[in-house]
């Protein structure tokens, strides 16, 4: 982790958003800057140290050149980039991975979104609910956050991209999948989650996330709320305990709905259906 924190003044609503280097001690206790009160307020580096960090991977906006963890070479892209985010880290609808890497003790992930202002508003609401409390010190950027094992995290925006920089120890989405054995945890990616387990169990605990999973005859436990889930192939069983979820599945042996206002569309076959929640529906595709 970098020993010194960069000072980044707010330059105005139209300035490009970047992230400063973070201290090893985690978030400071200073009051939030004015940037944390508006999704449209961004910041730009003025110090020589931060302005030197201008080399970014291909496709990443230059305004994120000071994002800790970025490297102009190497790194991952697409869903592999998003897999570097912490398990259960929320993603706004329409997020698409641009870059992910770990450099200098920091993990950096950059992804595009349809609307950066809406993404910041989404994070103000979704981060605390997912177990990542907002930090008082956002380092002059729209948001700062902490979490289990995370000493400091920052979210900034530039153009149509959102940059997330994290210092600390945490289990990434991809790591949770690789170490799960017969149980796969899906959390965070807009097109693929934590993977699937043939004949095992897939648990989806993320909220408000579009997700596609290969079922491989697994049992799927959907515990999150307001998810939009596509399950390809055949599932042994689908158990939905979250609320306001939408699921499309190729086929399933059984569908059990205990949450409220859930909708499951089954494209083929006639699964056994149990509904104990309110306003639940099982439809034929």
XYZ file of C-alpha atoms in Angstrom:
285
model
C 0.000 0.000 0.000
C 1.345 3.458 -0.735
C 2.715 5.186 2.381
C 1.344 8.617 1.538
C -2.109 9.733 0.475
C -2.384 12.087 -2.481
C -4.281 15.321 -2.015
C -6.813 15.838 -4.820
C -8.773 19.105 -4.878
C -12.245 19.375 -6.354
C -12.041 21.334 -9.605
C -15.707 21.429 -10.613
C -18.561 19.473 -12.087
C -16.968 19.075 -15.518
C -13.540 17.847 -14.333
C -12.481 14.257 -15.108
C -12.708 11.825 -12.161
C -9.602 10.040 -10.916
C -8.604 8.133 -7.791
C -5.701 9.063 -5.513
C -3.245 6.708 -3.838
C -4.428 5.426 -0.452
C -2.674 5.211 2.896
C -2.021 1.972 4.700
C -4.084 3.085 7.656
C -7.446 2.886 5.971
C -10.053 5.646 5.629
C -9.511 8.879 7.487
C -12.194 10.307 9.757
C -12.366 13.715 8.149
C -15.815 14.945 7.071
C -16.823 14.057 3.510
C -15.815 16.478 0.816
C -18.377 18.210 -1.361
C -17.759 15.531 -3.983
C -19.551 12.994 -1.831
C -22.804 14.958 -1.911
C -23.464 14.830 -5.643
C -23.236 12.007 -8.117
C -22.092 14.514 -10.716
C -19.193 16.009 -8.763
C -15.841 14.645 -9.884
C -12.233 15.422 -9.120
C -8.910 15.781 -10.897
C -5.318 15.482 -9.594
C -3.220 18.579 -9.225
C -0.108 17.272 -7.468
C 2.980 16.184 -9.475
C 2.787 12.686 -7.997
C -0.754 12.078 -9.163
C -0.338 13.774 -12.537
C 2.543 11.401 -13.272
C 0.146 8.453 -13.222
C -1.290 9.007 -16.669
C -0.587 5.672 -18.375
C -3.755 3.582 -18.567
C -4.662 0.271 -20.208
C -6.284 0.357 -23.619
C -9.922 1.436 -23.458
C -9.721 2.941 -19.966
C -10.468 6.705 -19.882
C -7.400 8.840 -19.225
C -9.310 10.496 -16.378
C -8.746 7.346 -14.335
C -4.971 7.477 -14.812
C -4.300 7.886 -11.081
C -6.385 4.876 -10.085
C -4.260 2.783 -7.684
C -3.779 -0.712 -9.035
C -3.836 0.280 -12.704
C -1.049 -0.830 -14.990
C -0.602 0.011 -18.651
C 0.403 -3.607 -19.336
C -1.079 -6.914 -18.279
C -4.287 -7.233 -16.324
C -7.620 -8.809 -17.190
C -10.574 -7.640 -19.253
C -14.276 -8.404 -19.585
C -15.746 -10.851 -17.079
C -12.249 -11.787 -15.871
C -11.807 -8.170 -14.751
C -15.094 -8.162 -12.858
C -14.097 -11.430 -11.158
C -11.409 -9.469 -9.251
C -14.063 -7.540 -7.312
C -14.937 -8.765 -3.817
C -17.588 -11.450 -3.541
C -21.012 -9.825 -3.068
C -19.733 -6.479 -4.390
C -22.747 -4.992 -6.205
C -22.664 -4.030 -9.871
C -25.085 -1.602 -11.527
C -27.203 -2.879 -14.385
C -25.385 -2.850 -17.710
C -21.860 -2.971 -16.256
C -19.249 -4.347 -18.684
C -15.666 -5.052 -17.612
C -12.823 -3.027 -19.154
C -9.819 -3.735 -16.955
C -8.889 -5.521 -13.754
C -5.494 -5.818 -12.138
C -3.466 -5.724 -8.948
C -0.472 -3.414 -8.690
C 1.282 -1.840 -5.700
C -0.951 -3.530 -3.156
C -4.152 -2.230 -4.723
C -6.812 -4.015 -6.752
C -8.285 -1.899 -9.556
C -11.353 -2.716 -11.624
C -12.773 -0.474 -14.338
C -16.093 -1.080 -16.082
C -18.439 0.863 -18.324
C -22.028 1.699 -17.398
C -24.891 3.340 -19.281
C -24.994 6.290 -16.840
C -22.233 7.129 -14.347
C -24.469 9.409 -12.265
C -27.005 6.616 -11.890
C -24.162 4.236 -10.997
C -22.977 6.487 -8.146
C -26.547 6.815 -6.880
C -26.835 3.025 -7.081
C -23.683 2.559 -5.011
C -24.771 4.982 -2.299
C -27.730 2.700 -1.697
C -26.340 -0.735 -2.599
C -22.896 -0.722 -0.931
C -24.079 -0.579 2.710
C -26.744 -3.210 2.008
C -24.097 -5.542 0.548
C -21.817 -5.182 3.580
C -19.566 -2.338 2.373
C -20.288 0.687 4.594
C -19.624 4.116 3.138
C -16.507 5.825 4.478
C -16.521 9.407 5.723
C -13.414 10.174 3.670
C -13.990 9.659 -0.052
C -10.643 11.269 -0.975
C -12.417 13.923 -3.029
C -14.306 11.387 -5.145
C -17.971 10.485 -5.271
C -17.638 7.555 -2.840
C -15.343 5.889 -0.350
C -16.127 2.585 1.361
C -14.721 -0.107 3.631
C -15.847 -3.648 4.395
C -14.704 -6.931 5.849
C -10.943 -7.033 5.296
C -10.970 -3.848 3.179
C -8.954 -1.027 4.712
C -9.860 1.484 2.025
C -11.917 1.512 -1.135
C -12.707 4.340 -3.528
C -15.082 4.702 -6.464
C -14.519 7.349 -9.148
C -15.907 8.031 -12.588
C -14.616 9.305 -15.914
C -16.527 9.407 -19.180
C -18.789 6.357 -19.225
C -16.524 4.346 -16.908
C -16.530 3.586 -13.198
C -13.227 2.832 -11.464
C -13.012 0.895 -8.197
C -9.755 0.787 -6.229
C -9.398 -1.377 -3.130
C -6.684 -1.862 -0.514
C -7.004 -4.769 1.890
C -7.576 -8.507 2.032
C -10.778 -9.936 0.638
C -12.145 -12.926 -1.284
C -12.739 -12.056 -4.922
C -15.629 -13.381 -6.976
C -13.307 -15.641 -8.984
C -11.521 -16.916 -5.889
C -14.796 -17.771 -4.195
C -15.759 -19.831 -7.242
C -12.442 -21.678 -7.520
C -12.392 -22.687 -3.879
C -16.023 -23.662 -3.487
C -15.774 -27.347 -4.449
C -19.265 -28.652 -5.057
C -20.867 -25.337 -4.130
C -20.519 -22.293 -6.346
C -21.344 -18.782 -5.197
C -22.462 -16.369 -7.884
C -21.980 -12.736 -6.996
C -21.400 -9.685 -9.071
C -20.867 -10.210 -12.788
C -23.497 -8.943 -15.229
C -23.036 -11.875 -17.605
C -21.644 -14.626 -15.450
C -21.466 -15.121 -11.735
C -19.300 -17.350 -9.624
C -19.578 -20.347 -11.941
C -21.602 -23.512 -11.645
C -21.254 -26.910 -10.052
C -22.469 -29.963 -11.972
C -25.013 -31.710 -9.799
C -24.014 -29.466 -6.867
C -25.385 -26.213 -5.507
C -25.285 -22.671 -6.880
C -26.058 -19.960 -4.331
C -26.832 -16.452 -5.584
C -26.847 -13.977 -2.719
C -26.213 -10.750 -4.645
C -28.934 -8.080 -4.903
C -29.979 -6.127 -8.002
C -27.661 -7.976 -10.373
C -28.207 -9.259 -13.913
C -26.632 -12.708 -14.032
C -26.254 -15.709 -16.338
C -25.320 -19.154 -14.978
C -24.880 -22.585 -16.553
C -26.993 -24.874 -14.398
C -25.447 -28.282 -15.189
C -28.182 -30.082 -13.226
C -27.332 -28.137 -10.067
C -29.697 -26.935 -7.352
C -29.941 -23.143 -7.478
C -30.631 -21.152 -4.299
C -31.530 -17.556 -5.166
C -31.295 -15.547 -1.935
C -30.794 -12.044 -3.327
C -33.487 -9.484 -4.088
C -34.385 -7.822 -7.407
C -32.066 -10.037 -9.444
C -32.493 -10.780 -13.158
C -31.126 -14.324 -13.555
C -30.824 -16.509 -16.647
C -30.077 -20.190 -16.004
C -28.954 -22.099 -19.078
C -29.438 -25.839 -19.449
C -31.260 -28.007 -16.935
C -31.493 -27.399 -13.175
C -32.256 -30.008 -10.548
C -34.221 -27.479 -8.491
C -34.662 -23.717 -8.221
C -35.288 -22.341 -4.727
C -36.080 -18.616 -4.607
C -36.161 -17.066 -1.130
C -35.406 -13.497 -2.223
C -38.009 -10.956 -3.287
C -38.811 -9.403 -6.682
C -36.514 -11.746 -8.590
C -36.933 -12.644 -12.278
C -35.570 -16.014 -13.413
C -35.498 -17.606 -16.861
C -34.410 -21.262 -16.968
C -34.073 -23.866 -19.719
C -35.684 -26.596 -17.644
C -36.010 -27.535 -13.986
C -37.115 -30.519 -11.951
C -38.767 -28.312 -9.337
C -39.374 -24.648 -8.584
C -39.870 -23.553 -4.968
C -40.807 -19.922 -4.304
C -40.764 -18.708 -0.693
C -40.013 -15.053 -1.407
C -42.503 -12.443 -2.557
C -43.227 -11.061 -6.043
C -40.901 -13.525 -7.775
C -41.326 -14.688 -11.361
C -39.772 -17.825 -12.880
C -40.105 -18.642 -16.584
C -39.375 -22.267 -17.549
C -38.679 -22.707 -21.260
C -39.308 -26.468 -21.416
C -40.737 -29.226 -19.267
C -43.218 -29.190 -16.395
C -41.449 -28.759 -13.055
C -43.058 -29.466 -9.698
C -44.021 -26.060 -8.296
C -44.294 -24.950 -4.661
C -45.303 -21.382 -3.814
C -45.364 -20.210 -0.182
C -44.624 -16.525 -0.840
C -46.960 -13.781 -1.997
C -47.600 -12.752 -5.618
C -45.239 -15.371 -7.074
C -45.592 -16.708 -10.633
C -44.201 -19.645 -12.601
C -44.638 -19.224 -16.371
C -44.056 -21.453 -19.399
C -41.518 -20.000 -21.825
